Amino acid sequence: MSLFSLIFGILSSIISIYSMLCLANIILTWIPAARYTKVGQFLCAITDPYLNFFRKLGWFQFGNVNFSPILSIGLLSLVGSTFAQISRAGRLDISSFLQGIVGLLWQIIFGIGIIVFLLALIRLIVLVMKNGVTPYNSPWNHVDAILSPFCYKFSLPFAKISKKTFSYRTALAVTVIAMAFALAATYVFLGFLTYLCKQIPF
């Protein structure tokens, strides 16, 4: 093994370890008290500067839920796999790198999309079963605070076409249907991009 390959192999291993530390930090956010332990403080000290950069991006914020960890971990995964490929082949394979970028795009879109889609679908089913009635102290009110701004924005073009004002339940239904088609179309499109990347001879 050449020194060049060895260096990129070590860098790939370091990034893999750092990715696991970032993932551990993300899990700790679900257990606030754990962040104040010595282990938690150590994880925060070495991973927060990186994770906070992505947390500040408003594109991945839906209500009180932040999906930026999907991007931050996905990017580390892309860089780590690229370094590992360089270590094995001794050079950068453009085709594999572009495939990795397409894979990262799908990971981000699918990761966020499927969570919002399933949440909207479950909420729609509950609303239909309850005839649109939500008690004041229901935990679904917290879900609505996250979903309603997104659903109204997502369904706005359809409301303009129909020249009607959508109720929350209608906005949920439109969002569920439209997102199902959008995720399927994105899957086909990115699959086609992956195919094109595989045709690159270098």
Coordinates of N, CA and C in Angstrom, one line a residue:
M1 N 0.8 -1.2 0.0 CA 0.0 0.0 0.0 C 0.9 1.3 0.0
S2 N 0.6 2.2 -0.9 CA 1.4 3.4 -1.0 C 1.0 4.3 0.2
L3 N 1.9 5.3 0.4 CA 1.6 6.3 1.4 C 0.4 7.1 1.1
F4 N 0.1 7.4 -0.1 CA -1.1 8.1 -0.6 C -2.3 7.3 -0.1
S5 N -2.4 6.1 -0.5 CA -3.5 5.2 -0.1 C -3.7 5.1 1.4
L6 N -2.6 5.0 2.1 CA -2.6 4.9 3.6 C -3.2 6.1 4.2
I7 N -2.8 7.3 3.7 CA -3.3 8.6 4.3 C -4.8 8.7 4.1
F8 N -5.3 8.4 2.9 CA -6.7 8.4 2.7 C -7.5 7.4 3.4
G9 N -6.9 6.2 3.6 CA -7.5 5.1 4.4 C -7.7 5.6 5.9
I10 N -6.6 6.2 6.4 CA -6.7 6.8 7.8 C -7.8 7.9 7.9
L11 N -7.8 8.8 6.9 CA -8.8 9.8 6.9 C -10.2 9.3 6.9
S12 N -10.4 8.2 6.1 CA -11.7 7.6 6.0 C -12.1 7.0 7.3
S13 N -11.2 6.4 8.0 CA -11.5 5.8 9.3 C -11.8 6.9 10.4
I14 N -11.1 8.0 10.3 CA -11.3 9.1 11.2 C -12.7 9.7 11.0
I15 N -13.1 9.8 9.8 CA -14.4 10.4 9.5 C -15.5 9.4 9.9
S16 N -15.3 8.1 9.8 CA -16.3 7.1 10.2 C -16.5 7.2 11.7
I17 N -15.4 7.3 12.5 CA -15.4 7.4 13.9 C -16.2 8.7 14.3
Y18 N -15.8 9.8 13.6 CA -16.4 11.1 13.9 C -17.9 11.1 13.6
S19 N -18.3 10.3 12.5 CA -19.7 10.2 12.2 C -20.5 9.5 13.4
M20 N -19.9 8.5 13.9 CA -20.5 7.8 15.0 C -20.6 8.6 16.3
L21 N -19.6 9.5 16.5 CA -19.7 10.4 17.6 C -20.8 11.5 17.4
C22 N -20.9 11.9 16.2 CA -22.0 12.9 15.8 C -23.4 12.2 16.0
L23 N -23.5 11.0 15.6 CA -24.7 10.2 15.8 C -25.1 10.1 17.3
A24 N -24.0 9.8 18.1 CA -24.2 9.6 19.5 C -24.7 11.0 20.1
N25 N -24.1 12.1 19.7 CA -24.6 13.4 20.1 C -26.0 13.7 19.8
I26 N -26.4 13.3 18.6 CA -27.8 13.5 18.1 C -28.7 12.7 19.0
I27 N -28.4 11.5 19.3 CA -29.2 10.6 20.2 C -29.3 11.3 21.6
L28 N -28.2 11.9 22.0 CA -28.2 12.5 23.4 C -29.2 13.7 23.4
T29 N -29.5 14.3 22.3 CA -30.5 15.4 22.3 C -31.9 14.9 22.7
W30 N -32.1 13.6 22.6 CA -33.4 13.1 23.1 C -33.4 12.8 24.6
I31 N -32.2 12.9 25.2 CA -32.1 12.6 26.6 C -31.3 13.8 27.2
P32 N -32.0 15.0 27.4 CA -31.2 16.2 27.7 C -30.3 16.1 28.9
A33 N -30.7 15.3 30.0 CA -29.9 15.2 31.1 C -28.5 14.5 30.8
A34 N -28.5 13.7 29.8 CA -27.3 13.0 29.5 C -26.2 13.9 28.9
R35 N -26.6 15.0 28.3 CA -25.7 16.0 27.7 C -24.8 16.6 28.8
Y36 N -25.3 16.6 30.1 CA -24.5 17.3 31.1 C -23.6 16.3 31.9
T37 N -23.5 15.0 31.4 CA -22.5 14.1 32.0 C -21.2 14.4 31.3
K38 N -20.1 13.8 31.9 CA -18.8 14.0 31.3 C -18.7 13.5 29.9
V39 N -19.4 12.4 29.6 CA -19.4 11.8 28.3 C -20.1 12.7 27.3
G40 N -21.3 13.2 27.8 CA -22.1 14.1 27.0 C -21.3 15.4 26.7
Q41 N -20.7 16.0 27.7 CA -19.9 17.2 27.5 C -18.8 17.0 26.5
F42 N -18.1 15.8 26.6 CA -17.0 15.5 25.7 C -17.6 15.5 24.2
L43 N -18.7 14.7 24.0 CA -19.3 14.6 22.7 C -19.7 16.0 22.1
C44 N -20.3 16.8 23.0 CA -20.8 18.1 22.6 C -19.6 19.0 22.1
A45 N -18.5 18.9 22.9 CA -17.3 19.7 22.7 C -16.7 19.5 21.3
I46 N -16.7 18.2 20.9 CA -16.0 17.9 19.6 C -17.0 17.8 18.4
T47 N -18.3 17.7 18.6 CA -19.2 17.5 17.5 C -20.1 18.7 17.3
D48 N -20.4 19.5 18.4 CA -21.3 20.6 18.2 C -20.9 21.6 17.2
P49 N -19.6 22.0 17.1 CA -19.2 23.0 16.1 C -19.6 22.6 14.7
Y50 N -19.5 21.3 14.4 CA -19.9 20.8 13.1 C -21.4 20.7 12.9
L51 N -22.1 20.1 13.9 CA -23.5 19.9 13.8 C -24.3 21.3 13.9
N52 N -23.7 22.2 14.6 CA -24.4 23.5 14.8 C -24.4 24.3 13.5
F53 N -23.4 24.1 12.6 CA -23.3 24.8 11.3 C -24.6 24.4 10.5
F54 N -25.0 23.1 10.5 CA -26.1 22.7 9.8 C -27.4 23.0 10.5
R55 N -27.4 23.1 11.8 CA -28.6 23.4 12.6 C -29.1 24.8 12.3
K56 N -28.1 25.7 11.9 CA -28.5 27.1 11.6 C -29.1 27.2 10.2
L57 N -29.1 26.2 9.4 CA -29.7 26.3 8.1 C -31.2 26.2 8.2
G58 N -31.9 27.2 7.8 CA -33.4 27.2 8.0 C -34.1 26.3 7.1
W59 N -33.5 25.8 6.0 CA -34.2 24.9 5.1 C -34.6 23.6 5.7
F60 N -34.0 23.2 6.8 CA -34.3 21.9 7.3 C -35.1 22.0 8.6
Q61 N -35.7 23.1 8.9 CA -36.4 23.3 10.1 C -37.9 23.3 9.8
F62 N -38.7 22.4 10.4 CA -40.1 22.3 10.3 C -40.7 22.4 11.7
G63 N -41.2 23.6 11.9 CA -41.7 23.8 13.3 C -40.6 23.7 14.3
N64 N -40.8 22.8 15.3 CA -39.8 22.6 16.3 C -38.9 21.4 15.9
V65 N -39.1 20.8 14.8 CA -38.3 19.7 14.4 C -37.2 20.1 13.4
N66 N -36.0 19.7 13.6 CA -34.8 20.1 12.8 C -34.3 18.8 12.1
F67 N -34.3 18.8 10.8 CA -33.8 17.6 10.0 C -32.4 17.7 9.6
S68 N -31.7 18.8 10.0 CA -30.3 19.0 9.6 C -29.4 17.8 9.9
P69 N -29.6 17.0 10.9 CA -28.7 15.9 11.1 C -28.6 14.9 10.0
I70 N -29.7 14.8 9.2 CA -29.7 13.9 8.0 C -28.6 14.4 7.0
L71 N -28.6 15.8 6.8 CA -27.6 16.3 5.9 C -26.2 16.2 6.5
S72 N -26.0 16.5 7.8 CA -24.6 16.5 8.4 C -24.0 15.1 8.4
I73 N -24.8 14.1 8.8 CA -24.3 12.7 8.8 C -24.1 12.2 7.4
G74 N -25.1 12.6 6.5 CA -25.0 12.1 5.1 C -23.7 12.7 4.4
L75 N -23.4 13.9 4.7 CA -22.2 14.5 4.1 C -20.9 13.9 4.6
L76 N -20.9 13.5 5.9 CA -19.7 12.8 6.4 C -19.6 11.4 5.7
S77 N -20.8 10.8 5.5 CA -20.8 9.5 4.9 C -20.2 9.6 3.5
L78 N -20.6 10.6 2.7 CA -20.2 10.8 1.4 C -18.6 11.0 1.3
V79 N -18.1 11.9 2.2 CA -16.7 12.2 2.2 C -15.9 11.0 2.6
G80 N -16.4 10.3 3.7 CA -15.7 9.1 4.1 C -15.7 8.0 3.1
S81 N -16.8 7.7 2.4 CA -16.8 6.7 1.3 C -15.9 7.1 0.1
T82 N -15.8 8.4 -0.1 CA -15.0 8.9 -1.2 C -13.5 8.7 -0.9
F83 N -13.1 9.0 0.4 CA -11.7 8.8 0.8 C -11.4 7.3 0.8
A84 N -12.4 6.5 1.2 CA -12.1 5.0 1.2 C -11.9 4.5 -0.2
Q85 N -12.7 5.0 -1.2 CA -12.5 4.7 -2.6 C -11.2 5.1 -3.1
I86 N -10.8 6.3 -2.8 CA -9.4 6.8 -3.2 C -8.3 5.9 -2.6
S87 N -8.5 5.5 -1.4 CA -7.5 4.6 -0.7 C -7.4 3.3 -1.4
R88 N -8.5 2.8 -1.9 CA -8.5 1.4 -2.5 C -8.0 1.6 -4.0
A89 N -8.4 2.6 -4.7 CA -8.1 2.7 -6.1 C -6.8 3.5 -6.4
G90 N -6.5 4.3 -5.4 CA -5.3 5.2 -5.6 C -5.6 6.5 -6.4
R91 N -6.9 6.7 -6.7 CA -7.3 7.9 -7.4 C -8.8 8.1 -7.2
L92 N -9.3 9.3 -7.6 CA -10.7 9.6 -7.4 C -11.5 9.1 -8.6
D93 N -12.4 8.3 -8.4 CA -13.3 7.8 -9.5 C -14.5 8.8 -9.6
I94 N -14.5 9.6 -10.6 CA -15.6 10.6 -10.8 C -17.0 10.0 -10.8
S95 N -17.1 8.8 -11.5 CA -18.4 8.2 -11.6 C -18.9 7.8 -10.2
S96 N -18.1 7.2 -9.4 CA -18.5 6.8 -8.0 C -18.8 8.0 -7.2
F97 N -18.0 9.1 -7.3 CA -18.2 10.3 -6.6 C -19.6 10.9 -6.9
L98 N -19.9 11.0 -8.2 CA -21.2 11.5 -8.6 C -22.3 10.7 -8.1
Q99 N -22.1 9.4 -8.2 CA -23.2 8.5 -7.7 C -23.4 8.7 -6.2
G100 N -22.3 9.0 -5.5 CA -22.4 9.2 -4.0 C -23.2 10.5 -3.8
I101 N -23.0 11.5 -4.6 CA -23.7 12.8 -4.4 C -25.2 12.5 -4.7
V102 N -25.5 11.8 -5.7 CA -26.9 11.5 -6.0 C -27.5 10.7 -4.9
G103 N -26.8 9.7 -4.3 CA -27.2 9.0 -3.2 C -27.5 9.8 -2.0
L104 N -26.6 10.8 -1.8 CA -26.8 11.7 -0.6 C -28.1 12.6 -0.8
L105 N -28.3 13.0 -2.0 CA -29.5 13.8 -2.3 C -30.8 13.0 -2.0
W106 N -30.7 11.7 -2.5 CA -31.9 10.8 -2.2 C -32.1 10.6 -0.7
Q107 N -30.9 10.4 0.0 CA -31.0 10.2 1.4 C -31.6 11.3 2.2
I108 N -31.3 12.6 1.8 CA -31.9 13.8 2.4 C -33.3 13.9 2.0
I109 N -33.6 13.8 0.7 CA -35.0 14.0 0.3 C -35.9 12.9 0.9
F110 N -35.5 11.7 0.8 CA -36.3 10.6 1.2 C -36.4 10.6 2.8
G111 N -35.3 10.9 3.5 CA -35.3 10.9 4.9 C -36.3 11.9 5.5
I112 N -36.3 13.1 4.9 CA -37.2 14.2 5.4 C -38.6 13.9 4.8
G113 N -38.7 13.6 3.5 CA -40.0 13.4 2.9 C -40.8 12.3 3.5
I114 N -40.2 11.1 3.8 CA -41.0 10.0 4.3 C -41.5 10.3 5.7
I115 N -40.7 11.0 6.5 CA -41.1 11.3 7.9 C -42.3 12.3 7.8
V116 N -42.2 13.3 7.0 CA -43.4 14.3 6.9 C -44.6 13.6 6.3
F117 N -44.3 12.7 5.2 CA -45.4 12.0 4.6 C -46.2 11.1 5.6
L118 N -45.4 10.3 6.3 CA -46.1 9.4 7.3 C -46.8 10.1 8.4
L119 N -46.2 11.2 8.9 CA -46.8 12.0 9.9 C -48.1 12.6 9.4
A120 N -48.1 13.2 8.2 CA -49.3 13.8 7.6 C -50.3 12.7 7.4
L121 N -49.9 11.6 6.9 CA -50.9 10.5 6.7 C -51.6 10.0 7.9
I122 N -50.8 9.8 9.0 CA -51.3 9.3 10.3 C -52.2 10.4 10.8
R123 N -51.8 11.7 10.7 CA -52.6 12.8 11.3 C -54.0 12.9 10.5
L124 N -53.9 12.7 9.2 CA -55.1 12.7 8.4 C -56.1 11.6 8.8
I125 N -55.6 10.4 9.0 CA -56.4 9.3 9.4 C -57.1 9.5 10.7
V126 N -56.3 10.1 11.6 CA -56.9 10.4 13.0 C -58.0 11.5 12.9
L127 N -57.7 12.5 12.0 CA -58.7 13.5 11.9 C -60.0 13.0 11.3
V128 N -59.9 12.1 10.3 CA -61.1 11.5 9.7 C -61.8 10.7 10.7
M129 N -61.1 9.9 11.5 CA -61.7 9.0 12.5 C -62.4 9.8 13.6
K130 N -61.8 11.0 13.9 CA -62.4 11.9 14.9 C -63.3 12.9 14.4
N131 N -63.7 12.8 13.1 CA -64.6 13.8 12.4 C -64.0 15.2 12.5
G132 N -62.7 15.3 12.5 CA -62.1 16.7 12.4 C -62.0 17.3 13.8
V133 N -62.4 16.6 14.8 CA -62.3 17.3 16.2 C -61.1 16.9 16.9
T134 N -60.4 17.9 17.4 CA -59.2 17.7 18.2 C -59.3 18.3 19.6
P135 N -59.3 17.6 20.7 CA -59.4 18.1 22.0 C -58.3 19.2 22.3
Y136 N -58.6 20.1 23.1 CA -57.7 21.2 23.4 C -56.3 20.7 24.0
N137 N -56.4 19.6 24.9 CA -55.2 19.1 25.5 C -54.6 17.9 24.8
S138 N -55.0 17.7 23.5 CA -54.5 16.6 22.8 C -53.0 16.8 22.3
P139 N -52.2 15.7 22.4 CA -50.8 15.8 21.9 C -50.8 16.1 20.4
W140 N -51.9 15.8 19.7 CA -51.9 16.1 18.3 C -51.8 17.6 18.0
N141 N -52.1 18.4 18.9 CA -51.9 19.9 18.7 C -50.5 20.2 18.5
H142 N -49.5 19.5 19.1 CA -48.1 19.8 18.9 C -47.7 19.3 17.5
V143 N -48.3 18.2 17.0 CA -48.0 17.7 15.7 C -48.6 18.7 14.7
D144 N -49.8 19.2 14.9 CA -50.4 20.2 14.0 C -49.5 21.5 13.9
A145 N -48.9 21.9 15.0 CA -48.1 23.1 15.0 C -46.9 22.9 14.1
I146 N -46.4 21.6 13.9 CA -45.3 21.3 13.0 C -45.8 21.2 11.6
L147 N -47.0 20.5 11.4 CA -47.4 20.1 10.1 C -48.2 21.3 9.3
S148 N -49.0 22.0 10.1 CA -49.9 22.9 9.4 C -49.2 24.0 8.6
P149 N -48.1 24.6 9.0 CA -47.5 25.6 8.1 C -47.0 25.0 6.8
F150 N -46.4 23.8 7.0 CA -45.9 23.1 5.8 C -47.0 22.7 4.9
C151 N -48.1 22.1 5.4 CA -49.2 21.6 4.6 C -49.9 22.7 3.8
Y152 N -50.1 23.8 4.5 CA -50.7 25.0 3.9 C -49.9 25.5 2.7
K153 N -48.6 25.6 3.0 CA -47.7 26.1 1.9 C -47.6 25.1 0.7
F154 N -47.5 23.8 1.1 CA -47.4 22.8 0.1 C -48.6 22.7 -0.8
S155 N -49.8 22.9 -0.2 CA -51.1 22.8 -0.9 C -51.5 24.1 -1.5
L156 N -50.8 25.2 -1.3 CA -51.3 26.5 -1.8 C -51.4 26.5 -3.3
P157 N -50.5 26.0 -4.1 CA -50.7 26.0 -5.5 C -51.9 25.3 -6.0
F158 N -52.3 24.2 -5.3 CA -53.5 23.5 -5.7 C -54.8 24.3 -5.3
A159 N -54.7 25.0 -4.1 CA -55.8 25.8 -3.7 C -56.0 27.0 -4.7
K160 N -54.9 27.5 -5.2 CA -55.0 28.6 -6.2 C -55.7 28.1 -7.5
I161 N -55.3 26.9 -7.9 CA -55.8 26.3 -9.1 C -57.3 26.1 -9.0
S162 N -57.7 25.6 -7.8 CA -59.2 25.3 -7.6 C -59.9 26.5 -7.1
K163 N -59.2 27.6 -6.8 CA -59.8 28.9 -6.4 C -60.7 28.7 -5.1
K164 N -60.1 27.8 -4.2 CA -60.8 27.6 -3.0 C -59.8 27.7 -1.8
T165 N -60.4 28.0 -0.6 CA -59.6 28.0 0.6 C -59.7 26.6 1.2
F166 N -58.5 25.9 1.3 CA -58.5 24.6 1.9 C -58.6 24.6 3.4
S167 N -59.4 23.7 3.9 CA -59.4 23.4 5.4 C -58.1 22.7 5.7
Y168 N -57.8 22.6 7.0 CA -56.6 21.9 7.4 C -56.6 20.4 6.9
R169 N -57.8 19.7 7.1 CA -57.9 18.4 6.7 C -57.7 18.2 5.2
T170 N -58.2 19.1 4.4 CA -58.0 19.1 2.9 C -56.6 19.3 2.6
A171 N -55.9 20.3 3.3 CA -54.5 20.6 3.0 C -53.7 19.3 3.4
L172 N -54.0 18.6 4.4 CA -53.3 17.4 4.8 C -53.5 16.3 3.7
A173 N -54.7 16.2 3.2 CA -55.0 15.2 2.1 C -54.2 15.5 0.8
V174 N -54.2 16.8 0.5 CA -53.5 17.2 -0.7 C -52.0 17.0 -0.6
T175 N -51.5 17.3 0.6 CA -50.1 17.1 0.9 C -49.7 15.6 0.8
V176 N -50.5 14.8 1.4 CA -50.2 13.3 1.4 C -50.1 12.8 -0.1
I177 N -51.1 13.1 -0.9 CA -51.2 12.7 -2.2 C -50.0 13.2 -3.1
A178 N -49.8 14.6 -2.9 CA -48.8 15.2 -3.7 C -47.4 14.7 -3.3
M179 N -47.2 14.5 -2.0 CA -45.9 14.0 -1.6 C -45.6 12.6 -2.1
A180 N -46.6 11.8 -2.1 CA -46.5 10.4 -2.6 C -46.0 10.4 -4.1
F181 N -46.6 11.3 -4.9 CA -46.2 11.4 -6.3 C -44.8 12.0 -6.4
A182 N -44.5 13.0 -5.5 CA -43.3 13.7 -5.6 C -42.1 12.8 -5.2
L183 N -42.3 12.0 -4.2 CA -41.3 11.0 -3.8 C -41.0 10.0 -4.9
A184 N -42.1 9.5 -5.5 CA -42.0 8.5 -6.5 C -41.2 9.1 -7.7
A185 N -41.6 10.3 -8.1 CA -41.0 11.0 -9.2 C -39.5 11.3 -9.0
T186 N -39.2 11.7 -7.7 CA -37.8 12.0 -7.4 C -37.0 10.7 -7.4
Y187 N -37.6 9.6 -7.0 CA -36.9 8.3 -7.0 C -36.5 7.9 -8.4
V188 N -37.5 8.1 -9.3 CA -37.2 7.7 -10.8 C -36.2 8.7 -11.3
F189 N -36.3 10.0 -11.0 CA -35.3 10.9 -11.6 C -33.9 10.7 -11.1
L190 N -33.8 10.5 -9.8 CA -32.4 10.2 -9.2 C -31.9 8.9 -9.7
G191 N -32.8 7.9 -9.9 CA -32.3 6.6 -10.4 C -31.8 6.8 -11.8
F192 N -32.4 7.7 -12.6 CA -31.9 8.0 -14.0 C -30.6 8.7 -13.9
L193 N -30.4 9.6 -13.0 CA -29.1 10.3 -12.8 C -28.0 9.3 -12.4
T194 N -28.4 8.4 -11.5 CA -27.4 7.4 -11.1 C -27.0 6.5 -12.3
Y195 N -27.9 6.2 -13.2 CA -27.6 5.4 -14.4 C -26.6 6.2 -15.3
L196 N -26.9 7.5 -15.4 CA -26.0 8.4 -16.2 C -24.6 8.5 -15.6
C197 N -24.6 8.5 -14.3 CA -23.3 8.6 -13.6 C -22.5 7.3 -13.9
K198 N -23.1 6.2 -13.9 CA -22.4 4.9 -14.1 C -21.8 4.8 -15.6
Q199 N -22.4 5.6 -16.5 CA -21.9 5.6 -17.9 C -20.6 6.4 -18.0
I200 N -20.2 7.2 -17.0 CA -19.0 8.0 -17.1 C -17.8 7.1 -17.0
P201 N -16.9 7.1 -18.0 CA -15.8 6.1 -18.1 C -14.7 6.4 -17.2
F202 N -14.7 7.4 -16.3 CA -13.6 7.8 -15.5 C -14.0 8.2 -14.1

